[in-house]
Amino acid sequence: MCTKHEACSTTKNSMANPQAVSCSSLKITAIRAAGVDSNEEGCCGSRECASNDPDDEPAQLTFVKTQFNQSWKIEGMDCPSCARKVETALKKVGNVIDAKVLFATEKLVVKFNTEEAALEIEQAVRNAGFTAHRIDATNPVSAPIHSDWKSVIKQNAQILSIAGAMILAAIVQPYFPQISDGMFILTCLAGLYPIGKKAIQLARSGTPFAIETLMSVAALGALYLGETVEAAMVLLLFLIGERLEAFAASKARSGVQALMALVPETATKIVAGERITVAAHELKPGDVVEVSPGSRLPADGQLHEASASFDESALTGESLPVERYQGDSIMAGAVVADQVVRFTITSKQGENAIDRILHLIEEAESRKAPLERFLDKFSRWYTPLMMLVSLAVVVIPPTLFAQPWETWVYRGLALLLIACPCALVISTPAAITSGLAAAARRGALIKGGAALEQLGKIESIAFDKTGTLTKGKPEVTDVVALNGWDEEQLLRYVAAVEMGSSHPLATSLVKKVQAMALPIPEAIEKRALVGSGVSGVVEGKSLRVLAPSKANVPFSDAFSAQVEALEMQGKTVVVVFEQENIVGLIAWQDTLREDAKAAIEALRRLGIDTIMLTGDNPRSAATMSAQLGIDFKASLLPQDKVEYIQQLAQQKQVAMVGDGINDAPAMKAASIGIAMGGGTDVALETADAAITHNRLVELATMIELSQATLANIRQNVTLALGLKSIFLVTSLLGITGLWVAVLADSGATALVTLNALRLLKFKK
């Protein structure tokens, strides 16, 4: 499969165009500025996508069934129930393979088989009562425009008209009661028309038990009973509640929409030395762009200037400007702080740092928390059940106990309004969306409600050492040549064997040799000795570079003392062998992250146990452990880390924090995996959360935010069910009427959403 794209569908079909294969870039891994890949190929240009059959004949026609991926912006959604209504409507559209509505970004993503299906999809969305706008390069999703007073009046024209008509009818009531009743009836019917129309649309689209249906039945029932004032009041309160829900929903999306606004709409492109203003979506890799101080970068790129300062606070949570140097990667959305800069674009459309964060948030929405999944299922039978209860309330007392029909029909209608599950459905996703957005603002990305919920339950955290607790930039500190070798020869030969490795120790050594301008010879028969070191042949000499504990040969007392002394200083030591002869040793030392100790102390205050897992030698690990005040396990192979995490996970909820490929299996084995933002793509893909700015001290804050989100969810569910229960009883007893039932529904929905919005202001 194409490594850059999630899917390239190639099923055979005798009537399809073999070249019309659509690929959608949905899988996002790296959370940093896109770099330049000299080996980059087009979609499905890699060998994984190509046929491996040598007998394939070019002249032979191969037909494939086309698969299209398209996104739309959906307008008119007030809560996750609306998103589910759209998905239900699209299930009835032919040729639709999969449809997913992302409420947080108001985005619909559909996979379908025929080009004509796109129009059917848009029509299905309209039939469900919503509006769909196609998203592409020329029509990207944009941040919301703040409304002026004219547009606000236009949006609320129906509410204002009904309210005005009701006020007029109330004024006329003492003088002309019949005219007043007629005005209330007309007002009610006028307000009911759009609601009833949408109820019919939703019923045809597969959602017969929508709030619009319940409201229409309740209003018509009130009119039948002669309660004209109450019928009109019910509709007015419902419409006001809808507007409040829409407002609350837009506030809940504000964190995500703020990210969308970080990329400017235009950019200054340099062509033949001249400045040309172009749309940001027209930029492509290789273009040179100029940005003035105070402006944001329109794409990821590589800096031309010798140095420049950038404000990346909106992306990483780092409040102070960061210094970047010539050739460094810089991220879309960052603000130029001190001078005019030029840079070369490195990111394709839809693949810059902002896009990757948005994609991760969208991906996160599909990973629902267990409680959210339960409430979704619960809400699907809650409304039909409540409708049956309402019917029973209407029928049983009059038929079995000779009670007046009017009284119990009225109470049944009130119960019908309480049957709407909106407040319950939105209680969890509203809190999770706010929690995810608050985390993103602080430079932490959490992949979904399930991960957010799990993070709040963590009891123990295991850390990788190199690149996680340390900076991951070890420096060569000691070179000792033995048995007739000199230091330069030792460095050159070991660099030859280590050349091409991505291990921090190897890259550090190679850079040192290159900085010394020493020629590095060619090594052959290079081989990684898992958990031990590397081997290779250089200029006819067979070399092995091994950890002292893996050498399996006796050392002299003097040599052992030398190795032990270096390890006691917290250094990592390797022994170099030619055949079976020791020809030298090399030592590196990595430095702790400035905030590592503070991070461990913050976690300890939360009652979370911490431990360091490392493949380094026990003496070096003990030295670093003492500095941090953390337990440790040393000399661990990747599989040893996995086994330890699995054992620990049987006793408590455990997180694994790492940054490298070798950490990925242990992160997968943990209850939740957390990656450092500067880590490998494999680690970031495996992880359930990532710290984009590499500040370990924010890990405790991330956990506190998760705990606050869980508490918020409990509050919301209690509030939603509590209000429903209270007004269920009061409606049955006849204490409250229809309009109070509407307030119970819309008010509860608005309250739980506003309560969830408090998470956006979360402070440690």
mmCIF file of N, CA and C in Angstrom, residues 536-543 578-579:
data_model
loop_
_atom_site.group_PDB
_atom_site.id
_atom_site.type_symbol
_atom_site.label_atom_id
_atom_site.label_comp_id
_atom_site.label_asym_id
_atom_site.label_seq_id
_atom_site.Cartn_x
_atom_site.Cartn_y
_atom_site.Cartn_z
ATOM 1 N N GLY A 536 30.923 -5.134 11.401
ATOM 2 C CA GLY A 536 31.182 -4.861 9.999
ATOM 3 C C GLY A 536 32.642 -5.081 9.673
ATOM 4 N N VAL A 537 32.943 -5.032 8.385
ATOM 5 C CA VAL A 537 34.319 -5.207 7.923
ATOM 6 C C VAL A 537 34.769 -3.905 7.278
ATOM 7 N N VAL A 538 35.885 -3.345 7.775
ATOM 8 C CA VAL A 538 36.416 -2.079 7.268
ATOM 9 C C VAL A 538 37.865 -2.300 6.849
ATOM 10 N N GLU A 539 38.120 -2.072 5.553
ATOM 11 C CA GLU A 539 39.470 -2.232 5.004
ATOM 12 C C GLU A 539 40.092 -3.565 5.438
ATOM 13 N N GLY A 540 39.286 -4.605 5.347
ATOM 14 C CA GLY A 540 39.762 -5.951 5.645
ATOM 15 C C GLY A 540 39.785 -6.313 7.112
ATOM 16 N N LYS A 541 39.448 -5.375 7.988
ATOM 17 C CA LYS A 541 39.463 -5.646 9.429
ATOM 18 C C LYS A 541 38.032 -5.903 9.905
ATOM 19 N N SER A 542 37.816 -7.013 10.589
ATOM 20 C CA SER A 542 36.502 -7.379 11.107
ATOM 21 C C SER A 542 36.304 -6.744 12.480
ATOM 22 N N LEU A 543 35.318 -5.831 12.562
ATOM 23 C CA LEU A 543 35.089 -5.070 13.797
ATOM 24 C C LEU A 543 33.753 -5.427 14.425
ATOM 25 N N GLU A 578 38.595 -5.898 17.338
ATOM 26 C CA GLU A 578 39.025 -6.383 16.029
ATOM 27 C C GLU A 578 39.266 -7.874 16.214
ATOM 28 N N GLN A 579 38.444 -8.676 15.526
ATOM 29 C CA GLN A 579 38.427 -10.107 15.811
ATOM 30 C C GLN A 579 38.114 -10.272 17.303
#
